[in-house]
mmCIF file of C-alpha atoms in Angstrom:
data_model
loop_
_atom_site.group_PDB
_atom_site.id
_atom_site.type_symbol
_atom_site.label_atom_id
_atom_site.label_comp_id
_atom_site.label_asym_id
_atom_site.label_seq_id
_atom_site.Cartn_x
_atom_site.Cartn_y
_atom_site.Cartn_z
ATOM 1 C CA MET A 10 3.012 -3.260 -17.293
ATOM 2 C CA ILE A 11 2.211 -0.330 -14.095
ATOM 3 C CA GLY A 12 1.660 -2.003 -10.625
ATOM 4 C CA MET A 13 1.759 -5.414 -9.084
ATOM 5 C CA ILE A 14 0.392 -6.476 -5.767
ATOM 6 C CA GLY A 15 2.905 -7.823 -2.872
ATOM 7 C CA LYS A 16 3.528 -8.065 1.354
ATOM 8 C CA LYS A 17 5.911 -5.711 3.494
ATOM 9 C CA LEU A 18 7.983 -8.371 4.874
ATOM 10 C CA GLY A 19 9.789 -5.551 7.188
ATOM 11 C CA MET A 20 12.888 -2.819 7.316
ATOM 12 C CA THR A 21 16.631 -3.770 6.568
ATOM 13 C CA ARG A 22 19.500 -1.455 5.659
ATOM 14 C CA VAL A 23 21.520 -1.553 2.474
ATOM 15 C CA PHE A 24 25.093 -0.220 2.417
ATOM 16 C CA ASP A 25 26.834 0.949 -1.055
ATOM 17 C CA ALA A 26 30.681 0.755 -2.576
ATOM 18 C CA ASP A 27 31.217 3.771 -0.395
ATOM 19 C CA GLY A 28 30.255 2.471 2.615
ATOM 20 C CA ARG A 29 26.687 5.109 2.921
ATOM 21 C CA MET A 30 24.064 3.602 4.927
ATOM 22 C CA THR A 31 20.164 3.080 3.203
ATOM 23 C CA PRO A 32 17.134 2.949 5.728
ATOM 24 C CA VAL A 33 15.045 0.314 3.007
ATOM 25 C CA THR A 34 11.857 -1.434 3.152
ATOM 26 C CA VAL A 35 11.556 -5.222 1.859
ATOM 27 C CA LEU A 36 8.828 -6.132 -0.315
ATOM 28 C CA GLN A 37 7.610 -9.471 -1.376
ATOM 29 C CA CYS A 38 6.167 -8.552 -5.274
ATOM 30 C CA GLY A 39 4.699 -11.618 -6.774
ATOM 31 C CA PRO A 40 4.624 -13.769 -8.703
ATOM 32 C CA CYS A 41 1.203 -12.425 -9.669
ATOM 33 C CA PRO A 42 -1.131 -14.248 -12.551
ATOM 34 C CA ILE A 43 -3.199 -12.548 -14.814
ATOM 35 C CA THR A 44 -6.486 -13.404 -14.178
ATOM 36 C CA GLN A 45 -8.749 -11.156 -15.954
ATOM 37 C CA ILE A 46 -7.832 -8.856 -18.815
ATOM 38 C CA LYS A 47 -9.894 -6.080 -20.270
ATOM 39 C CA SER A 48 -9.856 -3.984 -23.529
ATOM 40 C CA ALA A 49 -10.310 -0.911 -25.037
ATOM 41 C CA ALA A 50 -12.436 -2.028 -27.733
ATOM 42 C CA LYS A 51 -14.625 -4.310 -25.077
ATOM 43 C CA ASP A 52 -14.646 -2.834 -22.232
ATOM 44 C CA GLY A 53 -13.807 0.964 -22.601
ATOM 45 C CA TYR A 54 -10.461 0.803 -21.325
ATOM 46 C CA ALA A 55 -7.223 -1.422 -21.318
ATOM 47 C CA ALA A 56 -6.121 -3.010 -17.916
ATOM 48 C CA LEU A 57 -5.022 -6.123 -16.216
ATOM 49 C CA GLN A 58 -6.641 -7.467 -13.146
ATOM 50 C CA ILE A 59 -3.857 -9.578 -11.213
ATOM 51 C CA ALA A 60 -4.120 -11.783 -8.215
ATOM 52 C CA PHE A 61 -1.146 -12.298 -5.584
ATOM 53 C CA GLY A 62 -1.313 -14.727 -2.091
ATOM 54 C CA SER A 63 -1.663 -18.352 -2.871
ATOM 55 C CA ASP A 64 -2.629 -19.564 0.966
ATOM 56 C CA ARG A 65 -5.965 -19.237 0.836
ATOM 57 C CA LYS A 66 -8.309 -22.075 1.178
ATOM 58 C CA ALA A 67 -10.215 -23.228 -1.135
ATOM 59 C CA LYS A 68 -13.396 -23.639 1.305
ATOM 60 C CA ARG A 69 -12.746 -20.130 2.297
ATOM 61 C CA THR A 70 -13.403 -18.626 -0.878
ATOM 62 C CA PRO A 71 -16.459 -17.934 -2.742
ATOM 63 C CA ALA A 72 -17.811 -19.930 -5.433
ATOM 64 C CA ALA A 73 -18.375 -17.044 -7.933
ATOM 65 C CA LEU A 74 -14.461 -15.965 -7.403
ATOM 66 C CA GLN A 75 -13.705 -19.797 -8.215
ATOM 67 C CA GLY A 76 -14.936 -20.026 -11.244
ATOM 68 C CA HIS A 77 -13.512 -16.459 -12.349
ATOM 69 C CA LEU A 78 -10.527 -17.841 -11.207
ATOM 70 C CA THR A 79 -10.469 -21.223 -12.463
ATOM 71 C CA LYS A 80 -10.894 -19.606 -16.209
ATOM 72 C CA SER A 81 -6.808 -18.216 -15.788
ATOM 73 C CA GLY A 82 -6.141 -21.367 -14.422
ATOM 74 C CA THR A 83 -5.476 -20.176 -11.164
ATOM 75 C CA GLY A 84 -6.361 -21.393 -7.834
ATOM 76 C CA PRO A 85 -7.472 -19.537 -4.672
ATOM 77 C CA MET A 86 -5.896 -16.770 -4.085
ATOM 78 C CA ARG A 87 -6.162 -13.939 -1.451
ATOM 79 C CA MET A 88 -6.387 -10.320 -3.477
ATOM 80 C CA LEU A 89 -7.114 -9.276 -6.920
ATOM 81 C CA ARG A 90 -6.887 -6.038 -8.235
ATOM 82 C CA GLU A 91 -6.929 -3.926 -11.247
ATOM 83 C CA PHE A 92 -4.124 -1.781 -12.982
ATOM 84 C CA ARG A 93 -4.659 -0.284 -16.159
ATOM 85 C CA VAL A 94 -2.034 -0.134 -18.277
ATOM 86 C CA GLU A 95 -1.327 1.780 -22.395
ATOM 87 C CA SER A 96 -2.141 -1.745 -24.082
ATOM 88 C CA VAL A 97 -2.790 -5.057 -23.331
ATOM 89 C CA ASP A 98 -0.870 -6.748 -26.880
ATOM 90 C CA GLY A 99 1.595 -9.531 -25.322
ATOM 91 C CA TYR A 100 -0.220 -10.333 -22.136
ATOM 92 C CA GLN A 101 -2.429 -13.774 -21.683
ATOM 93 C CA LEU A 102 -4.427 -15.131 -19.444
ATOM 94 C CA GLY A 103 -2.859 -16.822 -16.647
ATOM 95 C CA GLN A 104 0.698 -15.328 -17.251
ATOM 96 C CA LYS A 105 2.617 -14.665 -14.034
ATOM 97 C CA LEU A 106 4.293 -11.413 -13.540
ATOM 98 C CA THR A 107 7.395 -10.921 -11.441
ATOM 99 C CA VAL A 108 9.265 -8.376 -10.032
ATOM 100 C CA ALA A 109 11.488 -8.252 -12.987
ATOM 101 C CA VAL A 110 9.011 -5.522 -14.301
ATOM 102 C CA PHE A 111 10.749 -3.128 -11.877
ATOM 103 C CA GLU A 112 14.154 -3.570 -12.754
ATOM 104 C CA GLN A 113 14.402 -0.394 -15.125
ATOM 105 C CA ILE A 114 12.400 1.913 -12.891
ATOM 106 C CA PRO A 115 14.044 4.260 -10.639
ATOM 107 C CA ARG A 116 10.845 4.695 -8.375
ATOM 108 C CA VAL A 117 7.453 3.589 -7.280
ATOM 109 C CA LYS A 118 4.451 4.270 -5.501
ATOM 110 C CA VAL A 119 3.694 1.718 -2.708
ATOM 111 C CA THR A 120 0.205 1.954 -1.471
ATOM 112 C CA GLY A 121 -1.118 0.321 1.841
ATOM 113 C CA VAL A 122 -3.441 0.347 4.833
ATOM 114 C CA THR A 123 -1.383 1.843 7.807
ATOM 115 C CA LYS A 124 -1.325 0.500 11.033
ATOM 116 C CA GLY A 125 -4.419 1.057 13.273
ATOM 117 C CA ARG A 126 -3.916 2.625 16.493
ATOM 118 C CA GLY A 127 -7.105 2.814 17.848
ATOM 119 C CA PHE A 128 -9.086 5.545 19.561
ATOM 120 C CA THR A 129 -6.304 8.578 19.916
ATOM 121 C CA GLY A 130 -6.191 12.079 21.227
ATOM 122 C CA VAL A 131 -5.422 15.392 19.171
ATOM 123 C CA VAL A 132 -1.816 15.563 20.475
ATOM 124 C CA LYS A 133 -1.110 12.239 18.328
ATOM 125 C CA ARG A 134 -4.148 11.984 15.350
ATOM 126 C CA HIS A 135 -3.356 15.601 14.501
ATOM 127 C CA GLY A 136 -0.031 16.820 15.823
ATOM 128 C CA TRP A 137 -1.718 19.490 18.464
ATOM 129 C CA SER A 138 1.166 20.624 20.882
ATOM 130 C CA GLY A 139 -1.231 20.450 23.874
ATOM 131 C CA GLY A 140 -0.969 22.333 27.309
ATOM 132 C CA PRO A 141 1.717 23.507 28.969
ATOM 133 C CA ASP A 142 4.228 20.748 30.189
ATOM 134 C CA THR A 143 4.735 22.490 33.833
ATOM 135 C CA HIS A 144 3.868 21.519 37.068
ATOM 136 C CA GLY A 145 0.264 21.841 37.883
ATOM 137 C CA SER A 146 -1.241 22.093 34.611
ATOM 138 C CA MET A 147 -3.746 19.683 34.215
ATOM 139 C CA CYS A 148 -3.938 19.824 30.422
ATOM 140 C CA HIS A 149 -1.231 18.443 28.916
ATOM 141 C CA ALA A 150 -2.539 16.228 26.218
ATOM 142 C CA VAL A 151 -6.142 16.868 25.640
ATOM 143 C CA ALA A 152 -7.874 19.809 23.531
ATOM 144 C CA GLY A 153 -8.627 22.194 25.653
ATOM 145 C CA SER A 154 -10.702 25.215 24.129
ATOM 146 C CA ILE A 155 -12.293 24.476 20.419
ATOM 147 C CA GLY A 156 -14.789 26.674 20.039
ATOM 148 C CA MET A 157 -16.392 30.783 21.314
ATOM 149 C CA HIS A 158 -18.282 32.136 23.987
ATOM 150 C CA SER A 159 -20.038 34.501 21.466
ATOM 151 C CA ASP A 160 -20.170 35.271 17.437
ATOM 152 C CA PRO A 161 -20.041 32.689 15.767
ATOM 153 C CA GLY A 162 -20.347 30.617 19.564
ATOM 154 C CA HIS A 163 -20.217 27.401 17.968
ATOM 155 C CA VAL A 164 -17.274 24.650 16.692
ATOM 156 C CA PHE A 165 -16.418 25.190 13.356
ATOM 157 C CA LYS A 166 -17.334 22.075 10.937
ATOM 158 C CA GLY A 167 -14.107 19.974 10.008
ATOM 159 C CA HIS A 168 -11.678 21.038 13.285
ATOM 160 C CA GLY A 169 -9.781 18.191 14.181
ATOM 161 C CA MET A 170 -11.259 16.590 17.366
ATOM 162 C CA PRO A 171 -9.781 13.128 19.188
ATOM 163 C CA GLY A 172 -11.185 9.754 17.470
ATOM 164 C CA ARG A 173 -10.167 6.165 15.303
ATOM 165 C CA TYR A 174 -6.472 6.927 13.731
ATOM 166 C CA GLY A 175 -4.569 4.717 11.220
ATOM 167 C CA GLY A 176 -6.213 1.814 9.495
ATOM 168 C CA SER A 177 -6.110 4.344 6.683
ATOM 169 C CA ARG A 178 -5.819 4.340 2.650
ATOM 170 C CA ARG A 179 -2.165 5.893 2.524
ATOM 171 C CA ALA A 180 0.030 6.021 -0.350
ATOM 172 C CA ALA A 181 4.257 6.274 -0.326
ATOM 173 C CA ARG A 182 5.311 8.689 -3.478
ATOM 174 C CA ASN A 183 8.087 8.669 -5.189
ATOM 175 C CA LEU A 184 10.387 5.807 -3.610
ATOM 176 C CA THR A 185 13.609 4.788 -4.759
ATOM 177 C CA VAL A 186 14.219 1.206 -6.049
ATOM 178 C CA VAL A 187 17.415 0.499 -4.740
ATOM 179 C CA LYS A 188 17.795 -3.275 -5.457
ATOM 180 C CA VAL A 189 15.520 -5.749 -7.661
ATOM 181 C CA ASP A 190 15.840 -9.652 -6.548
ATOM 182 C CA ALA A 191 14.378 -11.161 -8.984
ATOM 183 C CA GLU A 192 15.223 -14.550 -7.929
ATOM 184 C CA ASN A 193 13.432 -14.375 -4.731
ATOM 185 C CA HIS A 194 10.161 -11.941 -5.560
ATOM 186 C CA LEU A 195 11.989 -9.110 -3.149
ATOM 187 C CA LEU A 196 12.172 -5.237 -4.224
ATOM 188 C CA PHE A 197 13.536 -2.847 -1.681
ATOM 189 C CA VAL A 198 12.433 0.342 -1.867
ATOM 190 C CA GLU A 199 13.994 3.219 0.327
ATOM 191 C CA GLY A 200 12.152 4.260 3.311
ATOM 192 C CA CYS A 201 9.214 3.085 4.752
ATOM 193 C CA VAL A 202 5.757 2.375 3.326
ATOM 194 C CA PRO A 203 2.646 2.004 5.100
ATOM 195 C CA GLY A 204 1.263 -1.262 6.745
ATOM 196 C CA HIS A 205 2.283 -3.620 9.502
ATOM 197 C CA ARG A 206 4.832 -6.504 8.265
ATOM 198 C CA ASN A 207 2.713 -8.877 6.197
ATOM 199 C CA GLY A 208 0.092 -6.287 5.449
ATOM 200 C CA TYR A 209 -0.265 -6.245 1.723
ATOM 201 C CA VAL A 210 0.470 -3.543 -0.692
ATOM 202 C CA GLU A 211 0.263 -2.085 -4.022
ATOM 203 C CA VAL A 212 3.526 -1.274 -6.065
ATOM 204 C CA GLU A 213 3.262 0.518 -8.982
ATOM 205 C CA VAL A 214 5.582 3.019 -11.118
ATOM 206 C CA ALA A 215 5.803 6.896 -10.124
ATOM 207 C CA ARG A 216 4.353 9.258 -12.444
ATOM 208 C CA GLY A 217 6.114 12.237 -12.683
#
């Protein structure tokens, strides 16, 4: 198994035997029931579709999705994701996967949707330095001149501009697995991950 769906609970810190502090993000991973199994012979590739979030109401779940989940003996779920595997042997429809699959995994990749910042300027959105901070300056955090008066006389395509910032799908790669709490379905990874608190994330085994 190479991936699971989880929820970002927040950040804290842990101390090792030498007293060194490590900032970690706490993720609730699973349990995730298997809702569909795809084989190489039938579908052209081997993959597992898993679900997460059993707090979804049946009246807010489309009938087609309810029928799909009923085949695996699963009730309404909030998220469905597909993860490719080398082989589907040993997996069964309705089988629940837990965070224990990461106990022997040293590093993972966590994908989520970043916090939405709304409409922002170029200093916050692209990291520009802005104008002078001296007294009398009227352009502290503005783009300033972005084109040329003569040749070529236009703004180049793809130039950074103010606009909507955040709310994008991003991945934090090669995060060290600090602790796995299989009893409480918790995964502790070093550093921060994309998204707000209680936001949904996808956890996969880091490659390379």
